[in-house]
């Protein structure tokens, strides 16, 4: 598989696609594909089911029933290679960006903690705006879910 990764722009920041693209370019990425899509609720279920605690997953699905079904998709390559690792680092932590701004894409575009939906004392739904796979295996799974077979070799 060639050196690439995938960045999903979730519904809560879908309207900021041009700004996200500009920030991604400044971080050294080239765009292999850019798409606006519908069907986030289906894609989100396929991505997160089995990956999240069941109680959190159910609340996550419920939370996204209240949002638009549109999302953005970028297939990217970093100028220095090792795109999966670069993008995972640039994406930032799923929650810590809310407490300590870290220069990540989530710190730049993710929603603040007042939007979080508590599930229980341990879990909350966090509207961090972005998602990217963290491993080659995860990337391949995501490309299959999104029917981007042209990028799977």
PDB file of N, CA and C in Angstrom, residues 5-11 13-18 20-21 31-40 42-43 69-76 142-143 145-151:
ATOM      1  N   UNK A   5      -2.955   8.390   4.197  1.00  0.00           N
ATOM      2  CA  UNK A   5      -3.884   8.214   5.306  1.00  0.00           C
ATOM      3  C   UNK A   5      -5.186   8.918   4.969  1.00  0.00           C
ATOM      4  N   UNK A   6      -6.086   8.870   5.908  1.00  0.00           N
ATOM      5  CA  UNK A   6      -7.457   9.318   5.712  1.00  0.00           C
ATOM      6  C   UNK A   6      -7.837  10.216   6.874  1.00  0.00           C
ATOM      7  N   UNK A   7      -8.436  11.353   6.571  1.00  0.00           N
ATOM      8  CA  UNK A   7      -8.952  12.242   7.604  1.00  0.00           C
ATOM      9  C   UNK A   7     -10.430  12.450   7.351  1.00  0.00           C
ATOM     10  N   UNK A   8     -11.239  12.123   8.355  1.00  0.00           N
ATOM     11  CA  UNK A   8     -12.682  12.333   8.266  1.00  0.00           C
ATOM     12  C   UNK A   8     -13.038  13.587   9.054  1.00  0.00           C
ATOM     13  N   UNK A   9     -13.808  14.449   8.430  1.00  0.00           N
ATOM     14  CA  UNK A   9     -14.304  15.669   9.067  1.00  0.00           C
ATOM     15  C   UNK A   9     -15.745  15.384   9.470  1.00  0.00           C
ATOM     16  N   UNK A  10     -15.958  15.286  10.769  1.00  0.00           N
ATOM     17  CA  UNK A  10     -17.252  14.878  11.307  1.00  0.00           C
ATOM     18  C   UNK A  10     -18.305  15.980  11.147  1.00  0.00           C
ATOM     19  N   UNK A  11     -19.575  15.594  11.271  1.00  0.00           N
ATOM     20  CA  UNK A  11     -20.666  16.553  11.040  1.00  0.00           C
ATOM     21  C   UNK A  11     -20.591  17.839  11.856  1.00  0.00           C
ATOM     22  N   UNK A  13     -18.250  19.782  12.515  1.00  0.00           N
ATOM     23  CA  UNK A  13     -17.420  20.847  11.933  1.00  0.00           C
ATOM     24  C   UNK A  13     -17.432  20.787  10.399  1.00  0.00           C
ATOM     25  N   UNK A  14     -18.382  20.069   9.840  1.00  0.00           N
ATOM     26  CA  UNK A  14     -18.451  19.919   8.382  1.00  0.00           C
ATOM     27  C   UNK A  14     -18.431  21.272   7.671  1.00  0.00           C
ATOM     28  N   UNK A  15     -19.063  22.272   8.244  1.00  0.00           N
ATOM     29  CA  UNK A  15     -19.093  23.606   7.640  1.00  0.00           C
ATOM     30  C   UNK A  15     -17.741  24.298   7.601  1.00  0.00           C
ATOM     31  N   UNK A  16     -16.762  23.723   8.282  1.00  0.00           N
ATOM     32  CA  UNK A  16     -15.414  24.300   8.315  1.00  0.00           C
ATOM     33  C   UNK A  16     -14.443  23.588   7.374  1.00  0.00           C
ATOM     34  N   UNK A  17     -14.973  22.817   6.444  1.00  0.00           N
ATOM     35  CA  UNK A  17     -14.108  22.053   5.526  1.00  0.00           C
ATOM     36  C   UNK A  17     -13.026  22.919   4.864  1.00  0.00           C
ATOM     37  N   UNK A  18     -13.332  24.108   4.332  1.00  0.00           N
ATOM     38  CA  UNK A  18     -12.266  24.901   3.703  1.00  0.00           C
ATOM     39  C   UNK A  18     -11.153  25.283   4.688  1.00  0.00           C
ATOM     40  N   UNK A  20     -10.343  23.599   7.479  1.00  0.00           N
ATOM     41  CA  UNK A  20      -9.609  22.371   7.813  1.00  0.00           C
ATOM     42  C   UNK A  20      -8.618  22.064   6.686  1.00  0.00           C
ATOM     43  N   UNK A  21      -9.074  22.164   5.445  1.00  0.00           N
ATOM     44  CA  UNK A  21      -8.194  21.893   4.303  1.00  0.00           C
ATOM     45  C   UNK A  21      -6.979  22.826   4.325  1.00  0.00           C
ATOM     46  N   UNK A  31      -3.279  16.469  -1.101  1.00  0.00           N
ATOM     47  CA  UNK A  31      -4.598  15.845  -1.180  1.00  0.00           C
ATOM     48  C   UNK A  31      -4.657  14.899  -2.374  1.00  0.00           C
ATOM     49  N   UNK A  32      -4.938  13.632  -2.089  1.00  0.00           N
ATOM     50  CA  UNK A  32      -5.129  12.637  -3.147  1.00  0.00           C
ATOM     51  C   UNK A  32      -6.600  12.529  -3.513  1.00  0.00           C
ATOM     52  N   UNK A  33      -7.473  12.869  -2.552  1.00  0.00           N
ATOM     53  CA  UNK A  33      -8.920  12.832  -2.764  1.00  0.00           C
ATOM     54  C   UNK A  33      -9.571  13.719  -1.717  1.00  0.00           C
ATOM     55  N   UNK A  34     -10.578  14.459  -2.137  1.00  0.00           N
ATOM     56  CA  UNK A  34     -11.380  15.284  -1.234  1.00  0.00           C
ATOM     57  C   UNK A  34     -12.837  15.094  -1.631  1.00  0.00           C
ATOM     58  N   UNK A  35     -13.667  14.714  -0.670  1.00  0.00           N
ATOM     59  CA  UNK A  35     -15.085  14.493  -0.965  1.00  0.00           C
ATOM     60  C   UNK A  35     -15.961  14.977   0.175  1.00  0.00           C
ATOM     61  N   UNK A  36     -17.112  15.508  -0.197  1.00  0.00           N
ATOM     62  CA  UNK A  36     -18.202  15.731   0.741  1.00  0.00           C
ATOM     63  C   UNK A  36     -19.121  14.534   0.573  1.00  0.00           C
ATOM     64  N   UNK A  37     -19.529  13.951   1.689  1.00  0.00           N
ATOM     65  CA  UNK A  37     -20.386  12.766   1.626  1.00  0.00           C
ATOM     66  C   UNK A  37     -21.545  12.893   2.593  1.00  0.00           C
ATOM     67  N   UNK A  38     -22.551  12.068   2.366  1.00  0.00           N
ATOM     68  CA  UNK A  38     -23.615  11.894   3.349  1.00  0.00           C
ATOM     69  C   UNK A  38     -23.500  10.460   3.855  1.00  0.00           C
ATOM     70  N   UNK A  39     -24.193  10.168   4.948  1.00  0.00           N
ATOM     71  CA  UNK A  39     -24.165   8.815   5.486  1.00  0.00           C
ATOM     72  C   UNK A  39     -23.269   8.654   6.700  1.00  0.00           C
ATOM     73  N   UNK A  40     -22.973   9.762   7.419  1.00  0.00           N
ATOM     74  CA  UNK A  40     -22.089   9.673   8.577  1.00  0.00           C
ATOM     75  C   UNK A  40     -22.588   8.663   9.596  1.00  0.00           C
ATOM     76  N   UNK A  42     -24.153   5.846   9.338  1.00  0.00           N
ATOM     77  CA  UNK A  42     -23.798   4.475   8.956  1.00  0.00           C
ATOM     78  C   UNK A  42     -22.294   4.264   9.074  1.00  0.00           C
ATOM     79  N   UNK A  43     -21.519   5.202   8.537  1.00  0.00           N
ATOM     80  CA  UNK A  43     -20.067   5.088   8.567  1.00  0.00           C
ATOM     81  C   UNK A  43     -19.570   5.064  10.009  1.00  0.00           C
ATOM     82  N   UNK A  69     -26.110  14.552   8.588  1.00  0.00           N
ATOM     83  CA  UNK A  69     -25.509  13.276   8.205  1.00  0.00           C
ATOM     84  C   UNK A  69     -24.325  13.480   7.260  1.00  0.00           C
ATOM     85  N   UNK A  70     -23.983  14.735   6.993  1.00  0.00           N
ATOM     86  CA  UNK A  70     -22.887  15.055   6.070  1.00  0.00           C
ATOM     87  C   UNK A  70     -21.539  14.992   6.787  1.00  0.00           C
ATOM     88  N   UNK A  71     -20.530  14.573   6.047  1.00  0.00           N
ATOM     89  CA  UNK A  71     -19.164  14.563   6.569  1.00  0.00           C
ATOM     90  C   UNK A  71     -18.196  14.743   5.410  1.00  0.00           C
ATOM     91  N   UNK A  72     -16.968  15.113   5.750  1.00  0.00           N
ATOM     92  CA  UNK A  72     -15.937  15.290   4.736  1.00  0.00           C
ATOM     93  C   UNK A  72     -14.912  14.185   4.821  1.00  0.00           C
ATOM     94  N   UNK A  73     -14.264  13.957   3.710  1.00  0.00           N
ATOM     95  CA  UNK A  73     -13.278  12.883   3.613  1.00  0.00           C
ATOM     96  C   UNK A  73     -12.085  13.406   2.827  1.00  0.00           C
ATOM     97  N   UNK A  74     -10.912  13.267   3.414  1.00  0.00           N
ATOM     98  CA  UNK A  74      -9.665  13.619   2.734  1.00  0.00           C
ATOM     99  C   UNK A  74      -8.758  12.398   2.734  1.00  0.00           C
ATOM    100  N   UNK A  75      -8.247  12.023   1.583  1.00  0.00           N
ATOM    101  CA  UNK A  75      -7.157  11.051   1.500  1.00  0.00           C
ATOM    102  C   UNK A  75      -5.905  11.885   1.272  1.00  0.00           C
ATOM    103  N   UNK A  76      -4.909  11.677   2.141  1.00  0.00           N
ATOM    104  CA  UNK A  76      -3.756  12.575   2.210  1.00  0.00           C
ATOM    105  C   UNK A  76      -2.429  11.826   2.139  1.00  0.00           C
ATOM    106  N   UNK A 142     -10.862   1.165   7.320  1.00  0.00           N
ATOM    107  CA  UNK A 142     -11.598   2.398   7.005  1.00  0.00           C
ATOM    108  C   UNK A 142     -11.809   2.551   5.496  1.00  0.00           C
ATOM    109  N   UNK A 143     -10.761   2.288   4.712  1.00  0.00           N
ATOM    110  CA  UNK A 143     -10.893   2.403   3.259  1.00  0.00           C
ATOM    111  C   UNK A 143     -11.962   1.449   2.737  1.00  0.00           C
ATOM    112  N   UNK A 145     -14.635   0.322   4.536  1.00  0.00           N
ATOM    113  CA  UNK A 145     -15.926   0.859   4.996  1.00  0.00           C
ATOM    114  C   UNK A 145     -16.389   1.981   4.069  1.00  0.00           C
ATOM    115  N   UNK A 146     -15.459   2.819   3.654  1.00  0.00           N
ATOM    116  CA  UNK A 146     -15.782   3.974   2.818  1.00  0.00           C
ATOM    117  C   UNK A 146     -15.768   3.662   1.324  1.00  0.00           C
ATOM    118  N   UNK A 147     -15.542   2.397   0.989  1.00  0.00           N
ATOM    119  CA  UNK A 147     -15.525   1.922  -0.398  1.00  0.00           C
ATOM    120  C   UNK A 147     -14.513   2.704  -1.249  1.00  0.00           C
ATOM    121  N   UNK A 148     -13.351   2.909  -0.683  1.00  0.00           N
ATOM    122  CA  UNK A 148     -12.241   3.573  -1.381  1.00  0.00           C
ATOM    123  C   UNK A 148     -11.234   2.513  -1.813  1.00  0.00           C
ATOM    124  N   UNK A 149     -11.727   1.553  -2.548  1.00  0.00           N
ATOM    125  CA  UNK A 149     -10.931   0.380  -2.939  1.00  0.00           C
ATOM    126  C   UNK A 149      -9.755   0.738  -3.837  1.00  0.00           C
ATOM    127  N   UNK A 150      -9.827   1.879  -4.514  1.00  0.00           N
ATOM    128  CA  UNK A 150      -8.726   2.284  -5.401  1.00  0.00           C
ATOM    129  C   UNK A 150      -7.432   2.564  -4.636  1.00  0.00           C
ATOM    130  N   UNK A 151      -7.545   2.765  -3.298  1.00  0.00           N
ATOM    131  CA  UNK A 151      -6.364   3.047  -2.491  1.00  0.00           C
ATOM    132  C   UNK A 151      -5.838   1.810  -1.769  1.00  0.00           C
TER     133      UNK A 151
END
